[in-house]
Coordinates of C-alpha atoms in Angstrom, one line a residue:
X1490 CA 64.1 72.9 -149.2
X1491 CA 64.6 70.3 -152.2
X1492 CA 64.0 67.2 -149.4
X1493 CA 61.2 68.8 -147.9
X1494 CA 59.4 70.0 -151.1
X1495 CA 59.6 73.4 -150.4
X1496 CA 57.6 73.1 -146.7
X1497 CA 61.0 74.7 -144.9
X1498 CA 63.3 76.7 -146.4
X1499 CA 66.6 77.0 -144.3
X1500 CA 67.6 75.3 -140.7
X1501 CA 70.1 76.2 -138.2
X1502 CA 71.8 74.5 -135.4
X1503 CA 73.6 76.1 -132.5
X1504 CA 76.9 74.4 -131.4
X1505 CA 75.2 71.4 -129.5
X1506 CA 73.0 70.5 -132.4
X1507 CA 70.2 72.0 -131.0
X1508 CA 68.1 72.4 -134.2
X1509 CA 65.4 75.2 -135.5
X1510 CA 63.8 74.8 -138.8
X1511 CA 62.2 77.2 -140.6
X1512 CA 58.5 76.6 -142.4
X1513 CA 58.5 78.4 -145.3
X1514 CA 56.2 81.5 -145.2
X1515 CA 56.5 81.8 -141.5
X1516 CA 58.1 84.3 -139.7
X1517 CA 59.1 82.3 -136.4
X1518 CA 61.5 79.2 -136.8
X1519 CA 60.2 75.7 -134.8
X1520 CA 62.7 73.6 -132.6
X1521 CA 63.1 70.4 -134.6
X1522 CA 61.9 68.4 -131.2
X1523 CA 58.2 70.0 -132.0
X1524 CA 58.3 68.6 -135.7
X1525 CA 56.7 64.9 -136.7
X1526 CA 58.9 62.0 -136.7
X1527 CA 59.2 61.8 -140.9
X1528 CA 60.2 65.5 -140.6
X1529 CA 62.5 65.2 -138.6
X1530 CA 63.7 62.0 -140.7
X1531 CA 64.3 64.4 -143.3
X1532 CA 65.8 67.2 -141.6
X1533 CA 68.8 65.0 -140.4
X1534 CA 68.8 63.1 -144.0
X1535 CA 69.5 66.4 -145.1
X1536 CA 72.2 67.4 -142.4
X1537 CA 74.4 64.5 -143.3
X1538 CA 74.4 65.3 -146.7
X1539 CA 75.2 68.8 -146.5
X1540 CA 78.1 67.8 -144.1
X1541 CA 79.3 65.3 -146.7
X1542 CA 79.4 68.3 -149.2
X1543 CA 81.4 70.1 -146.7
X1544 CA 83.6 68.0 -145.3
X1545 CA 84.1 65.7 -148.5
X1546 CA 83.3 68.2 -151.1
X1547 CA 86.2 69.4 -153.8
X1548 CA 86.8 68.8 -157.3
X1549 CA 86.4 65.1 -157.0
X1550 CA 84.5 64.5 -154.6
X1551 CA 84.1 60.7 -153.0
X1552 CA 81.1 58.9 -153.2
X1553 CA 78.4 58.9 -150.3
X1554 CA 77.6 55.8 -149.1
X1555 CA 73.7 55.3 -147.2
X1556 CA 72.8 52.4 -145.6
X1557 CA 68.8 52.0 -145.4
X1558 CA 68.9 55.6 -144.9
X1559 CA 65.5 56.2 -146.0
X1560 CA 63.8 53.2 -143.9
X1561 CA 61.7 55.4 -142.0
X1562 CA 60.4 57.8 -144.9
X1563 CA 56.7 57.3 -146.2
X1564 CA 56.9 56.8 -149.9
X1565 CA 56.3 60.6 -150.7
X1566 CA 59.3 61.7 -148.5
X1567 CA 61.3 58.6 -150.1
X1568 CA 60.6 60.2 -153.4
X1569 CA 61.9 63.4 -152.6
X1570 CA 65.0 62.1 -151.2
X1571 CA 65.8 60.1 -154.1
X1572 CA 64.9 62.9 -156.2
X1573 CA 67.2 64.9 -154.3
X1574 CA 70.2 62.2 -154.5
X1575 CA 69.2 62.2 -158.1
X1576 CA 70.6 65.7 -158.3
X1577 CA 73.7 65.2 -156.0
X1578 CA 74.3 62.3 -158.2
X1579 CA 75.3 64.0 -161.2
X1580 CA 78.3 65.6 -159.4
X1581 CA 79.4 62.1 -157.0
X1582 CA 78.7 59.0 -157.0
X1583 CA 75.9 58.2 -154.1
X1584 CA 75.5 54.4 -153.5
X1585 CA 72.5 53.6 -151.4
X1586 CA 72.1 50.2 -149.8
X1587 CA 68.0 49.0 -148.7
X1588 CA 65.9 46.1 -147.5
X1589 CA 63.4 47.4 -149.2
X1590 CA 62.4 47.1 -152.7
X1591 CA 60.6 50.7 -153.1
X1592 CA 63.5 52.4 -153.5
X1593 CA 64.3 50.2 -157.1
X1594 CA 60.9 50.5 -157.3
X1595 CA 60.7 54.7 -157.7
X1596 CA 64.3 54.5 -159.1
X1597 CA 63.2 52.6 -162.0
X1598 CA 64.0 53.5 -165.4
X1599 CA 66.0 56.9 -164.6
X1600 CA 69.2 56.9 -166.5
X1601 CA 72.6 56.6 -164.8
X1602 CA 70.6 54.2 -161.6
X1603 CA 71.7 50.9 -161.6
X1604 CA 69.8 48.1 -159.5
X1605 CA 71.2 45.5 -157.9
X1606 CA 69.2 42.6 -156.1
X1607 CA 71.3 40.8 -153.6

C-alpha cells in the first residue's frame, strides 16, 4: 500500500505466482498481467521485500542488498520506493546500488543516507 501510495491495498499469489492485486476501494481484485508495466514494477519490488522480511527477518536482521532495482520506476514511483526503503531502513541496513543519479538525487539530505559516487 506504502509503494503504491495507497492505489492497492493487499495482493495475493496462488502457489505458481500467479498474482491478483487489489485497487483500493474496489471490490474485485485484477490479475497482475492486466496492470501497466510501472505497476507491475512495483508490485514485484514490493514482493521481494516482503520475502526478505520473511525469510531474513528476526532480531537482527541482515541487510538487503538492490541492484538498480528501481531502473524502470518513473521518478514518482522511485520516490515512493525510496520512501518506503526509508522506513525499512530504520530496522536493517538496505544498500542500494544505481546507474542513475536520481536516486542520490531524491535521497539527498535525509539523515542516516550516505552517497557514494563510484
Amino acid at each position: 500500500e506504502k509503494l503504491t501510495d495507497g492505489r492497492y491495498d493487499k495482493l495475493s499469489f496462488d502457489k505458481g505466482f500467479d498474482s491478483q492485486a487489489h485497487f483500493s476501494g474496489d471490490a474485485v481484485s485484477r490479475n497482475v498481467l492486466s496492470l501497466s508495466d510501472g505497476t507491475v514494477d512495483e508490485i514485484y519490488f514490493s514482493l521481494r521485500l516482503a520475502m526478505c522480511d520473511l525469510i531474513l527477518g528476526g532480531d537482527d536482521p541482515c541487510p538487503i542488498i538492490l541492484d538498480d532495482a528501481l531502473s524502470n520506476f518513473d521518478d514518482e514511483r522511485c520516490k515512493e520506493a525510496l520512501d518506503l526503503l526509508a522506513v525499512l531502513s530504520e530496522t536493517r541496513q538496505i544498500i542500494l546500488f544505481s546507474c542513475h543519479s536520481r536516486e542520490a538525487r531524491f535521497l539527498d539530505g535525509r539523515d542516516g543516507v550516505n552517497v557514494i559516487y563510484g
